[in-house]
mmCIF file of C-alpha atoms and ligand atoms in Angstrom:
data_model
loop_
_atom_site.group_PDB
_atom_site.id
_atom_site.type_symbol
_atom_site.label_atom_id
_atom_site.label_comp_id
_atom_site.label_asym_id
_atom_site.label_seq_id
_atom_site.Cartn_x
_atom_site.Cartn_y
_atom_site.Cartn_z
ATOM 1 C CA MET A 1 -9.498 9.891 -28.771
ATOM 2 C CA ILE A 2 -8.315 13.336 -29.664
ATOM 3 C CA LEU A 3 -4.546 13.498 -29.196
ATOM 4 C CA THR A 4 -2.280 16.560 -29.239
ATOM 5 C CA ASP A 5 0.405 16.768 -31.952
ATOM 6 C CA GLU A 6 3.019 15.726 -29.411
ATOM 7 C CA GLN A 7 0.924 12.737 -28.236
ATOM 8 C CA LYS A 8 0.384 11.692 -31.867
ATOM 9 C CA ALA A 9 4.119 11.974 -32.516
ATOM 10 C CA MET A 10 4.780 9.796 -29.486
ATOM 11 C CA LEU A 11 2.300 7.192 -30.673
ATOM 12 C CA GLU A 12 3.957 7.181 -34.105
ATOM 13 C CA GLY A 13 7.350 6.472 -32.572
ATOM 14 C CA LYS A 14 8.996 9.892 -32.977
ATOM 15 C CA TYR A 15 10.037 9.780 -29.298
ATOM 16 C CA GLY A 16 11.309 6.236 -29.510
ATOM 17 C CA GLU A 17 9.917 2.709 -29.446
ATOM 18 C CA GLY A 18 9.420 2.617 -25.651
ATOM 19 C CA ALA A 19 7.385 5.831 -25.514
ATOM 20 C CA ALA A 20 5.311 4.644 -28.489
ATOM 21 C CA TYR A 21 4.555 1.339 -26.781
ATOM 22 C CA ALA A 22 3.551 3.098 -23.535
ATOM 23 C CA MET A 23 1.309 5.523 -25.440
ATOM 24 C CA LYS A 24 -0.300 2.663 -27.413
ATOM 25 C CA ILE A 25 -1.247 0.903 -24.164
ATOM 26 C CA GLN A 26 -2.672 4.100 -22.671
ATOM 27 C CA VAL A 27 -4.668 4.963 -25.791
ATOM 28 C CA GLY A 28 -6.032 1.399 -25.706
ATOM 29 C CA ILE A 29 -7.118 1.836 -22.068
ATOM 30 C CA GLY A 30 -8.608 5.256 -22.901
ATOM 31 C CA GLU A 31 -10.621 3.818 -25.792
ATOM 32 C CA CYS A 32 -11.973 1.023 -23.539
ATOM 33 C CA PHE A 33 -13.353 3.685 -21.211
ATOM 34 C CA ASP A 34 -14.451 6.193 -23.872
ATOM 35 C CA ALA A 35 -11.886 8.762 -22.700
ATOM 36 C CA PRO A 36 -12.083 11.801 -25.003
ATOM 37 C CA ARG A 37 -8.411 12.816 -24.526
ATOM 38 C CA MET A 38 -5.172 12.451 -22.605
ATOM 39 C CA VAL A 39 -4.389 14.863 -19.749
ATOM 40 C CA PRO A 40 -0.905 15.710 -18.394
ATOM 41 C CA ILE A 41 0.447 14.514 -15.064
ATOM 42 C CA LYS A 42 3.372 15.604 -12.937
ATOM 43 C CA ARG A 43 3.270 12.736 -10.447
ATOM 44 C CA ALA A 44 3.108 8.931 -10.535
ATOM 45 C CA HIS A 45 3.620 5.934 -8.273
ATOM 46 C CA VAL A 46 4.432 2.512 -9.703
ATOM 47 C CA ALA A 47 3.482 -0.458 -7.524
ATOM 48 C CA LEU A 48 6.334 -2.618 -8.729
ATOM 49 C CA SER A 49 6.057 -6.079 -7.235
ATOM 50 C CA ASN A 50 9.480 -7.505 -8.149
ATOM 51 C CA GLN A 51 7.538 -10.497 -9.463
ATOM 52 C CA ALA A 52 8.088 -12.126 -12.851
ATOM 53 C CA GLY A 53 5.414 -10.221 -14.847
ATOM 54 C CA ASP A 54 6.445 -6.885 -13.371
ATOM 55 C CA LEU A 55 10.107 -7.410 -14.216
ATOM 56 C CA TRP A 56 9.238 -8.716 -17.723
ATOM 57 C CA PHE A 57 7.335 -5.478 -18.488
ATOM 58 C CA ALA A 58 9.951 -3.149 -16.977
ATOM 59 C CA GLU A 59 12.801 -4.877 -18.885
ATOM 60 C CA LYS A 60 10.750 -4.805 -22.082
ATOM 61 C CA MET A 61 10.411 -1.025 -21.696
ATOM 62 C CA VAL A 62 14.139 -0.683 -20.979
ATOM 63 C CA LYS A 63 14.966 -2.687 -24.096
ATOM 64 C CA ALA A 64 12.690 -0.400 -26.111
ATOM 65 C CA GLY A 65 14.677 2.609 -24.802
ATOM 66 C CA ALA A 66 11.845 4.074 -22.645
ATOM 67 C CA LYS A 67 12.639 6.799 -20.110
ATOM 68 C CA CYS A 68 10.258 8.318 -17.579
ATOM 69 C CA ARG A 69 9.252 11.923 -18.284
ATOM 70 C CA VAL A 70 7.748 11.986 -14.770
ATOM 71 C CA ALA A 71 10.019 10.140 -12.330
ATOM 72 C CA PRO A 72 7.644 7.853 -10.379
ATOM 73 C CA THR A 73 8.189 6.643 -6.846
ATOM 74 C CA VAL A 74 8.076 2.825 -6.580
ATOM 75 C CA ASN A 75 6.785 0.122 -4.239
ATOM 76 C CA PRO A 76 9.010 -2.112 -2.135
ATOM 77 C CA GLY A 77 10.664 -5.308 -3.288
ATOM 78 C CA PHE A 78 13.241 -6.388 -0.732
ATOM 79 C CA CYS A 79 16.313 -4.767 0.773
ATOM 80 C CA LEU A 80 19.406 -6.259 -0.870
ATOM 81 C CA SER A 81 21.769 -5.283 1.955
ATOM 82 C CA TYR A 82 19.522 -6.829 4.679
ATOM 83 C CA PHE A 83 18.605 -10.009 2.792
ATOM 84 C CA CYS A 84 22.170 -10.599 1.710
ATOM 85 C CA GLY A 85 22.093 -14.349 2.238
ATOM 86 C CA SER A 86 23.807 -14.687 5.586
ATOM 87 C CA TRP A 87 21.966 -16.338 8.478
ATOM 88 C CA PRO A 88 19.342 -15.630 9.874
ATOM 89 C CA HIS A 89 18.161 -14.149 6.560
ATOM 90 C CA PRO A 90 19.022 -16.758 3.954
ATOM 91 C CA VAL A 91 18.070 -15.792 0.418
ATOM 92 C CA GLU A 92 18.077 -17.880 -2.735
ATOM 93 C CA LYS A 93 20.606 -16.755 -5.325
ATOM 94 C CA ALA A 94 17.824 -16.577 -7.967
ATOM 95 C CA ASP A 95 15.690 -14.310 -5.744
ATOM 96 C CA TYR A 96 18.629 -12.032 -5.049
ATOM 97 C CA GLU A 97 19.461 -11.740 -8.744
ATOM 98 C CA HIS A 98 15.806 -11.072 -9.534
ATOM 99 C CA MET A 99 15.752 -8.087 -7.158
ATOM 100 C CA GLN A 100 19.002 -6.815 -8.636
ATOM 101 C CA ARG A 101 17.428 -6.937 -12.132
ATOM 102 C CA THR A 102 14.335 -5.080 -10.863
ATOM 103 C CA ASP A 103 16.587 -2.436 -9.288
ATOM 104 C CA ASN A 104 18.587 -2.054 -12.504
ATOM 105 C CA ALA A 105 15.508 -1.879 -14.729
ATOM 106 C CA TYR A 106 13.785 0.829 -12.723
ATOM 107 C CA ARG A 107 17.022 2.808 -12.363
ATOM 108 C CA THR A 108 17.478 2.749 -16.143
ATOM 109 C CA LEU A 109 13.870 3.868 -16.656
ATOM 110 C CA GLY A 110 14.561 6.832 -14.414
ATOM 111 C CA ALA A 111 12.291 5.978 -11.457
ATOM 112 C CA VAL A 112 12.802 7.341 -7.942
ATOM 113 C CA LEU A 113 14.083 4.200 -6.186
ATOM 114 C CA SER A 114 12.037 4.830 -3.042
ATOM 115 C CA TYR A 115 10.892 1.195 -2.542
ATOM 116 C CA ASN A 116 8.111 2.392 -0.280
ATOM 117 C CA CYS A 117 4.342 1.801 -0.496
ATOM 118 C CA THR A 118 3.237 4.913 1.427
ATOM 119 C CA PRO A 119 4.640 7.730 -0.759
ATOM 120 C CA TYR A 120 1.501 9.808 -0.131
ATOM 121 C CA ILE A 121 2.581 10.377 3.489
ATOM 122 C CA ALA A 122 5.935 12.001 2.807
ATOM 123 C CA THR A 123 7.692 11.693 -0.547
ATOM 124 C CA ASN A 124 5.089 11.962 -3.304
ATOM 125 C CA VAL A 125 2.157 14.087 -2.090
ATOM 126 C CA PRO A 126 -0.248 15.551 -4.654
ATOM 127 C CA ASN A 127 -2.252 18.753 -4.236
ATOM 128 C CA PHE A 128 -6.028 18.951 -4.119
ATOM 129 C CA GLY A 129 -7.478 18.428 -7.604
ATOM 130 C CA GLU A 130 -4.130 17.376 -9.137
ATOM 131 C CA VAL A 131 -4.345 14.650 -11.761
ATOM 132 C CA CYS A 132 -1.818 11.896 -11.192
ATOM 133 C CA ALA A 133 -1.224 8.169 -11.872
ATOM 134 C CA PHE A 134 -1.008 6.120 -8.689
ATOM 135 C CA SER A 135 -1.013 2.352 -8.417
ATOM 136 C CA GLU A 136 -0.778 0.494 -5.067
ATOM 137 C CA SER A 137 -3.679 -0.522 -2.886
ATOM 138 C CA SER A 138 -3.369 2.077 -0.142
ATOM 139 C CA ALA A 139 -1.984 4.843 -2.361
ATOM 140 C CA THR A 140 -4.845 5.354 -4.822
ATOM 141 C CA PRO A 141 -7.606 5.782 -2.212
ATOM 142 C CA TYR A 142 -5.294 7.960 -0.098
ATOM 143 C CA VAL A 143 -4.539 10.433 -2.882
ATOM 144 C CA ASN A 144 -8.179 10.478 -4.039
ATOM 145 C CA ALA A 145 -10.050 10.469 -0.758
ATOM 146 C CA VAL A 146 -7.627 12.113 1.683
ATOM 147 C CA TRP A 147 -5.780 14.566 -0.558
ATOM 148 C CA GLY A 148 -8.621 15.175 -3.032
ATOM 149 C CA ALA A 149 -6.222 14.525 -5.944
ATOM 150 C CA ARG A 150 -7.448 12.543 -8.971
ATOM 151 C CA SER A 151 -6.063 9.184 -9.968
ATOM 152 C CA ASN A 152 -7.609 6.082 -11.423
ATOM 153 C CA ARG A 153 -6.734 2.815 -9.784
ATOM 154 C CA GLU A 154 -3.745 2.256 -12.052
ATOM 155 C CA SER A 155 -1.923 -1.045 -12.410
ATOM 156 C CA ALA A 156 1.863 -1.064 -11.928
ATOM 157 C CA ASN A 157 2.186 -1.248 -15.745
ATOM 158 C CA SER A 158 -0.294 1.472 -16.626
ATOM 159 C CA ALA A 159 1.266 3.780 -13.990
ATOM 160 C CA LEU A 160 4.689 3.121 -15.548
ATOM 161 C CA CYS A 161 3.273 3.955 -18.987
ATOM 162 C CA ALA A 162 1.874 7.199 -17.568
ATOM 163 C CA ALA A 163 5.294 8.037 -16.081
ATOM 164 C CA ILE A 164 6.879 7.421 -19.522
ATOM 165 C CA THR A 165 4.343 9.426 -21.570
ATOM 166 C CA GLY A 166 3.645 12.087 -18.922
ATOM 167 C CA CYS A 167 -0.125 11.824 -19.408
ATOM 168 C CA VAL A 168 -3.176 9.668 -18.607
ATOM 169 C CA PRO A 169 -6.487 9.019 -20.406
ATOM 170 C CA GLU A 170 -9.242 11.147 -18.933
ATOM 171 C CA TYR A 171 -11.943 8.837 -17.540
ATOM 172 C CA GLY A 172 -13.212 7.318 -14.285
ATOM 173 C CA LEU A 173 -12.111 9.010 -11.092
ATOM 174 C CA LEU A 174 -10.612 11.946 -12.980
ATOM 175 C CA LEU A 175 -14.177 13.187 -13.621
ATOM 176 C CA ASP A 176 -16.422 14.915 -11.081
ATOM 177 C CA GLU A 177 -19.446 12.720 -11.813
ATOM 178 C CA ASN A 178 -17.587 9.478 -10.988
ATOM 179 C CA ARG A 179 -16.311 10.611 -7.611
ATOM 180 C CA LYS A 180 -19.618 10.801 -5.764
ATOM 181 C CA GLY A 181 -20.520 8.259 -3.108
ATOM 182 C CA ASP A 182 -23.300 5.731 -3.717
ATOM 183 C CA ILE A 183 -23.220 3.626 -0.514
ATOM 184 C CA VAL A 184 -23.610 4.934 3.041
ATOM 185 C CA VAL A 185 -21.692 3.083 5.755
ATOM 186 C CA HIS A 186 -22.728 3.992 9.320
ATOM 187 C CA VAL A 187 -19.834 3.109 11.585
ATOM 188 C CA GLU A 188 -21.010 2.365 15.107
ATOM 189 C CA ALA A 189 -17.770 0.633 16.092
ATOM 190 C CA ASP A 190 -15.415 2.301 18.568
ATOM 191 C CA MET A 191 -12.518 3.505 16.363
ATOM 192 C CA LYS A 192 -9.954 3.786 19.171
ATOM 193 C CA SER A 193 -6.732 3.364 17.231
ATOM 194 C CA ALA A 194 -5.227 2.854 13.745
ATOM 195 C CA TYR A 195 -5.902 -0.902 14.205
ATOM 196 C CA GLU A 196 -9.713 -0.518 13.990
ATOM 197 C CA TYR A 197 -9.249 1.150 10.597
ATOM 198 C CA HIS A 198 -7.452 -1.987 9.401
ATOM 199 C CA LEU A 199 -10.488 -4.005 10.481
ATOM 200 C CA LEU A 200 -13.040 -1.557 9.080
ATOM 201 C CA GLY A 201 -11.224 -1.658 5.736
ATOM 202 C CA MET A 202 -11.660 -5.427 5.673
ATOM 203 C CA MET A 203 -15.496 -5.084 5.622
ATOM 204 C CA GLY A 204 -15.620 -5.025 1.805
ATOM 205 C CA ASP A 205 -18.055 -7.950 1.746
ATOM 206 C CA LEU A 206 -20.556 -5.989 3.872
ATOM 207 C CA ILE A 207 -19.972 -2.686 2.081
ATOM 208 C CA GLY A 208 -20.361 -3.977 -1.474
ATOM 209 C CA GLU A 209 -19.214 -2.511 -4.751
ATOM 210 C CA GLY A 210 -19.238 1.263 -5.222
ATOM 211 C CA ILE A 211 -17.951 4.455 -3.562
ATOM 212 C CA PRO A 212 -18.691 4.309 0.159
ATOM 213 C CA VAL A 213 -19.366 7.323 2.339
ATOM 214 C CA PHE A 214 -18.484 6.580 5.982
ATOM 215 C CA THR A 215 -20.413 8.326 8.724
ATOM 216 C CA GLY A 216 -19.819 8.204 12.489
ATOM 217 C CA LEU A 217 -16.010 8.303 12.321
ATOM 218 C CA PRO A 218 -14.020 10.607 14.624
ATOM 219 C CA LYS A 219 -13.296 14.148 13.503
ATOM 220 C CA VAL A 220 -9.527 13.622 13.802
ATOM 221 C CA ILE A 221 -8.042 10.566 12.071
ATOM 222 C CA THR A 222 -4.275 9.940 11.892
ATOM 223 C CA PRO A 223 -2.339 9.399 8.654
ATOM 224 C CA GLU A 224 -1.503 5.910 9.895
ATOM 225 C CA ALA A 225 -5.203 5.076 10.356
ATOM 226 C CA LEU A 226 -6.078 6.392 6.917
ATOM 227 C CA ARG A 227 -3.181 4.469 5.393
ATOM 228 C CA ASN A 228 -4.458 1.258 7.018
ATOM 229 C CA PHE A 229 -7.997 1.964 5.924
ATOM 230 C CA GLY A 230 -7.165 2.314 2.214
ATOM 231 C CA ALA A 231 -4.824 -0.703 2.233
ATOM 232 C CA GLN A 232 -7.481 -3.009 3.624
ATOM 233 C CA LEU A 233 -10.342 -1.587 1.548
ATOM 234 C CA ASN A 234 -8.340 -2.768 -1.431
ATOM 235 C CA THR A 235 -7.539 -6.120 0.150
ATOM 236 C CA SER A 236 -11.193 -6.916 0.914
ATOM 237 C CA GLY A 237 -12.494 -5.153 -2.213
ATOM 238 C CA ALA A 238 -11.620 -2.611 -4.919
ATOM 239 C CA TYR A 239 -12.077 0.992 -3.795
ATOM 240 C CA GLY A 240 -10.205 3.744 -5.562
ATOM 241 C CA MET A 241 -12.270 6.362 -3.786
ATOM 242 C CA TYR A 242 -14.248 6.773 -0.588
ATOM 243 C CA HIS A 243 -15.518 9.660 1.528
ATOM 244 C CA ILE A 244 -15.658 10.303 5.266
ATOM 245 C CA ASP A 245 -18.543 12.564 6.164
ATOM 246 C CA GLY A 246 -17.236 15.856 7.536
ATOM 247 C CA PHE A 247 -13.568 14.848 7.156
ATOM 248 C CA THR A 248 -12.372 14.158 3.602
ATOM 249 C CA PRO A 249 -12.202 17.210 1.343
ATOM 250 C CA GLU A 250 -15.010 16.258 -1.055
ATOM 251 C CA ALA A 251 -17.365 15.312 1.769
ATOM 252 C CA PRO A 252 -18.084 18.435 3.844
ATOM 253 C CA ASP A 253 -21.439 16.784 4.533
ATOM 254 C CA LEU A 254 -23.295 13.613 3.542
ATOM 255 C CA GLU A 255 -25.430 15.223 0.853
ATOM 256 C CA THR A 256 -22.386 16.692 -0.943
ATOM 257 C CA ALA A 257 -20.521 13.385 -0.708
ATOM 258 C CA LEU A 258 -23.503 11.664 -2.391
ATOM 259 C CA GLY A 259 -23.838 14.383 -5.005
ATOM 260 C CA GLY A 260 -27.441 14.940 -3.933
ATOM 261 C CA ASN A 261 -28.346 11.363 -4.943
ATOM 262 C CA LYS A 262 -29.930 8.600 -2.898
ATOM 263 C CA PRO A 263 -27.482 5.845 -1.881
ATOM 264 C CA LYS A 264 -28.042 2.457 -3.506
ATOM 265 C CA HIS A 265 -27.802 0.883 -0.060
ATOM 266 C CA GLU A 266 -26.807 1.579 3.539
ATOM 267 C CA VAL A 267 -24.769 -0.586 5.877
ATOM 268 C CA VAL A 268 -24.123 -0.524 9.632
ATOM 269 C CA ILE A 269 -20.805 -1.732 11.028
ATOM 270 C CA THR A 270 -20.428 -2.463 14.733
ATOM 271 C CA ASP A 271 -17.703 -3.550 17.183
ATOM 272 C CA LYS A 272 -19.030 -7.086 16.808
ATOM 273 C CA ASP A 273 -18.362 -7.095 13.064
ATOM 274 C CA LEU A 274 -14.767 -6.049 13.677
ATOM 275 C CA LYS A 275 -14.230 -8.518 16.521
ATOM 276 C CA ASP A 276 -15.768 -11.384 14.509
ATOM 277 C CA PHE A 277 -13.432 -10.603 11.634
ATOM 278 C CA GLU A 278 -10.362 -10.594 13.897
ATOM 279 C CA GLU A 279 -11.316 -13.996 15.328
ATOM 280 C CA LYS A 280 -12.157 -15.608 12.000
ATOM 281 C CA PHE A 281 -9.119 -14.211 10.223
ATOM 282 C CA SER A 282 -6.491 -15.333 12.780
ATOM 283 C CA ASP A 283 -4.693 -18.633 12.213
ATOM 284 C CA GLU A 284 -4.373 -21.268 14.926
ATOM 285 C CA THR A 285 -1.297 -21.145 17.164
ATOM 286 C CA ARG A 286 0.292 -23.972 19.163
ATOM 287 C CA ASP A 287 -1.031 -23.201 22.693
ATOM 288 C CA GLY A 288 -0.905 -19.457 21.993
ATOM 289 C CA LYS A 289 2.787 -19.519 21.093
ATOM 290 C CA ILE A 290 4.043 -17.329 18.252
ATOM 291 C CA ASP A 291 7.341 -17.468 16.389
ATOM 292 C CA PHE A 292 7.769 -13.856 15.239
ATOM 293 C CA ALA A 293 6.079 -10.464 14.923
ATOM 294 C CA MET A 294 5.802 -8.458 11.700
ATOM 295 C CA PHE A 295 4.625 -4.860 11.193
ATOM 296 C CA GLY A 296 4.708 -2.377 8.354
ATOM 297 C CA CYS A 297 2.232 -3.589 5.728
ATOM 298 C CA PRO A 298 1.772 -0.830 4.582
ATOM 299 C CA HIS A 299 5.139 0.560 5.696
ATOM 300 C CA PHE A 300 5.249 1.913 9.248
ATOM 301 C CA THR A 301 5.977 5.546 9.905
ATOM 302 C CA LEU A 302 8.861 6.806 12.024
ATOM 303 C CA GLU A 303 6.298 7.596 14.752
ATOM 304 C CA GLU A 304 5.165 3.975 14.879
ATOM 305 C CA ALA A 305 8.793 2.794 15.078
ATOM 306 C CA MET A 306 9.246 5.225 17.958
ATOM 307 C CA HIS A 307 6.141 3.870 19.660
ATOM 308 C CA ILE A 308 7.529 0.319 19.502
ATOM 309 C CA ALA A 309 10.989 1.510 20.650
ATOM 310 C CA LYS A 310 9.435 3.128 23.722
ATOM 311 C CA ALA A 311 7.545 -0.061 24.594
ATOM 312 C CA ILE A 312 10.559 -2.421 24.298
ATOM 313 C CA GLU A 313 13.487 -0.196 25.330
ATOM 314 C CA GLY A 314 15.792 -2.033 27.724
ATOM 315 C CA LYS A 315 13.877 -5.337 27.321
ATOM 316 C CA LYS A 316 14.531 -8.468 25.279
ATOM 317 C CA LEU A 317 12.002 -9.816 22.805
ATOM 318 C CA ALA A 318 11.136 -13.490 23.112
ATOM 319 C CA VAL A 319 10.747 -13.782 19.299
ATOM 320 C CA PRO A 320 12.138 -11.847 16.311
ATOM 321 C CA MET A 321 10.293 -8.705 15.319
ATOM 322 C CA TYR A 322 10.401 -7.345 11.766
ATOM 323 C CA ILE A 323 9.332 -3.719 11.238
ATOM 324 C CA LEU A 324 9.080 -2.668 7.594
ATOM 325 C CA VAL A 325 9.615 1.018 6.863
ATOM 326 C CA SER A 326 10.732 3.457 4.168
ATOM 327 C CA SER A 327 14.443 4.132 3.783
ATOM 328 C CA HIS A 328 13.704 7.684 4.979
ATOM 329 C CA ALA A 329 12.171 6.430 8.266
ATOM 330 C CA LYS A 330 15.080 4.001 8.661
ATOM 331 C CA GLN A 331 17.658 6.759 8.246
ATOM 332 C CA MET A 332 15.835 9.001 10.729
ATOM 333 C CA ALA A 333 15.613 6.152 13.202
ATOM 334 C CA GLU A 334 19.360 5.552 12.893
ATOM 335 C CA ARG A 335 20.150 9.248 13.416
ATOM 336 C CA MET A 336 17.854 9.438 16.412
ATOM 337 C CA GLY A 337 19.099 6.275 18.142
ATOM 338 C CA ILE A 338 15.713 4.573 17.699
ATOM 339 C CA ASP A 339 17.203 1.908 15.470
ATOM 340 C CA LYS A 340 19.727 0.934 18.154
ATOM 341 C CA ILE A 341 17.027 0.673 20.846
ATOM 342 C CA LEU A 342 15.069 -1.652 18.585
ATOM 343 C CA THR A 343 18.103 -3.737 17.603
ATOM 344 C CA ASP A 344 19.240 -4.110 21.237
ATOM 345 C CA ALA A 345 15.815 -5.499 22.122
ATOM 346 C CA GLY A 346 15.858 -7.926 19.154
ATOM 347 C CA ALA A 347 13.766 -6.032 16.612
ATOM 348 C CA ASP A 348 14.887 -5.299 13.019
ATOM 349 C CA LEU A 349 13.864 -2.064 11.294
ATOM 350 C CA ILE A 350 13.995 -3.060 7.621
ATOM 351 C CA PRO A 351 13.729 -0.602 4.707
ATOM 352 C CA ASP A 352 12.500 -1.205 1.112
ATOM 353 C CA THR A 353 10.813 -4.537 1.909
ATOM 354 C CA CYS A 354 7.367 -6.076 1.521
ATOM 355 C CA PRO A 355 6.008 -9.218 3.275
ATOM 356 C CA ASP A 356 4.828 -10.521 -0.112
ATOM 357 C CA GLN A 357 8.346 -11.447 -1.286
ATOM 358 C CA PRO A 358 10.023 -14.859 -1.585
ATOM 359 C CA ILE A 359 12.839 -13.913 0.829
ATOM 360 C CA TRP A 360 10.660 -14.692 3.882
ATOM 361 C CA HIS A 361 10.744 -18.415 3.052
ATOM 362 C CA TYR A 362 12.496 -19.138 6.344
ATOM 363 C CA LEU A 363 9.206 -18.279 8.071
ATOM 364 C CA ILE A 364 7.190 -20.961 6.204
ATOM 365 C CA GLY A 365 5.227 -23.101 8.666
ATOM 366 C CA LYS A 366 5.686 -20.576 11.466
ATOM 367 C CA VAL A 367 3.046 -18.411 13.146
ATOM 368 C CA GLY A 368 3.519 -14.681 13.445
ATOM 369 C CA VAL A 369 1.541 -11.889 15.045
ATOM 370 C CA THR A 370 0.651 -8.710 13.164
ATOM 371 C CA GLU A 371 -1.765 -5.806 13.363
ATOM 372 C CA SER A 372 -2.334 -5.788 9.592
ATOM 373 C CA PRO A 373 -4.790 -8.136 7.836
ATOM 374 C CA LYS A 374 -2.992 -7.451 4.568
ATOM 375 C CA CYS A 375 0.292 -8.596 6.144
ATOM 376 C CA ALA A 376 -1.438 -11.873 6.990
ATOM 377 C CA TYR A 377 -3.327 -12.189 3.697
ATOM 378 C CA TYR A 378 -0.470 -12.356 1.190
ATOM 379 C CA PRO A 379 2.206 -14.408 3.072
ATOM 380 C CA ARG A 380 -0.488 -16.959 3.899
ATOM 381 C CA ARG A 381 -0.353 -17.994 0.244
ATOM 382 C CA ARG A 382 3.308 -18.802 0.858
ATOM 383 C CA GLY A 383 2.554 -20.950 3.928
ATOM 384 C CA ILE A 384 3.279 -18.328 6.613
ATOM 385 C CA ASN A 385 0.535 -17.968 9.226
ATOM 386 C CA PHE A 386 -0.566 -15.031 11.352
ATOM 387 C CA VAL A 387 -2.659 -14.090 14.363
ATOM 388 C CA LEU A 388 -4.229 -10.631 14.245
ATOM 389 C CA ARG A 389 -4.124 -8.293 17.259
ATOM 390 C CA ASP A 390 -3.816 -4.562 17.895
ATOM 391 C CA LEU A 391 -0.303 -3.136 17.896
ATOM 392 C CA ASP A 392 0.155 -3.027 21.667
ATOM 393 C CA ASP A 393 -1.031 -6.615 22.063
ATOM 394 C CA CYS A 394 1.345 -7.640 19.273
ATOM 395 C CA ILE A 395 4.272 -5.951 21.064
ATOM 396 C CA GLU A 396 3.350 -7.702 24.275
ATOM 397 C CA ALA A 397 3.150 -11.021 22.384
ATOM 398 C CA ALA A 398 6.634 -10.458 20.948
ATOM 399 C CA LEU A 399 7.978 -9.793 24.465
ATOM 400 C CA THR A 400 6.434 -12.940 25.937
ATOM 401 C CA GLY A 401 6.333 -15.228 22.891
ATOM 402 C CA GLU A 402 2.611 -15.818 23.474
ATOM 403 C CA VAL A 403 -0.513 -14.200 22.170
ATOM 404 C CA LYS A 404 -3.481 -13.630 24.450
HETATM 405 FE FE1 F3S B 501 3.117 -2.412 1.111
HETATM 406 FE FE2 F3S B 501 3.758 -4.862 0.405
HETATM 407 FE FE3 F3S B 501 2.014 -4.506 2.256
HETATM 408 S S1 F3S B 501 3.516 -3.143 -0.944
HETATM 409 S S2 F3S B 501 0.978 -2.641 1.667
HETATM 410 S S3 F3S B 501 4.162 -3.847 2.379
HETATM 411 S S4 F3S B 501 1.893 -6.062 0.657
#
């Protein structure tokens, strides 16, 4: 790889051990992909997981004196003030201390402590064509496909390295020729709400490996639907990029999205495919009874919190409802009185938190309802079960304690 004088100096340790280590990793990645050079970035998102490997790497970089040149936003762990150990949110001392160490490490590295997995909606939004380093399942396809920015599907660690060095190796989705679609997906399903985009995103097995171009989707698609779509595409498969014919910026028409090439295959997705998935994916309940509802994987927007507040205002939920949001949405909801409406009904609006964290252990063996397959997918490994329904059916289930 050809490096600038400054990049060479960084690699040689002139900017400290941490920066040298980050640059060494990035040069190694670049060489694997035959990248000719490093290109500068002004934006990054680190999908910290608050799990052991993530913390090990972050603390290693802290110990080596690394500091971020580009302050990255970060993914959720869990909210220390909500999961403070008192009932009904017991937390193990070790888990609490682990999150404190994660918080301290990323603070020392100079990250933006946003603890939110949807930065592309409000807090970290790239321009068209901008090169950046985004990790996180819904974030990479959103910045590439929806904003037309350019990011490879970074890992949490490689995105942190990019934030430290301020550059990324130039390969993959940074290059025009690798951004063209090679699969055509004809969507014949009725895409009525953001929920159907969750289900469509889970069709990775049918779509196959490549860059899909979706046809037949509505001409107006909400940010929430696009957020769901990217999150699930990277739960059922690995898609850093996709196109929507006539909607996403690099797909004014099908031919342009395909770069004038013939697709390697075409797929049709119908209502039946989505319905079959919903049925197969849902866990069994005891006579339709559910124990809790969980939303916000990826984090819900303020608008979604308002939608729930409107539906449950003045009522009492039969089971607890956990709504995961950014700290920004939480603060707005508090200012607007939305938070109080939710709390009075028995719902908790929780910032900074992900369902894939050990703090939910008090839900092990219980059955929840959610509108997000990803929300069901990860906690299932921890013994927490879910039934999948659209958001309004989930709200109804939380009010009655039963799912239809
Ligand atoms: Fe976000 Fe965690 Fe779900 S990072 S997408 S809330 S698994």
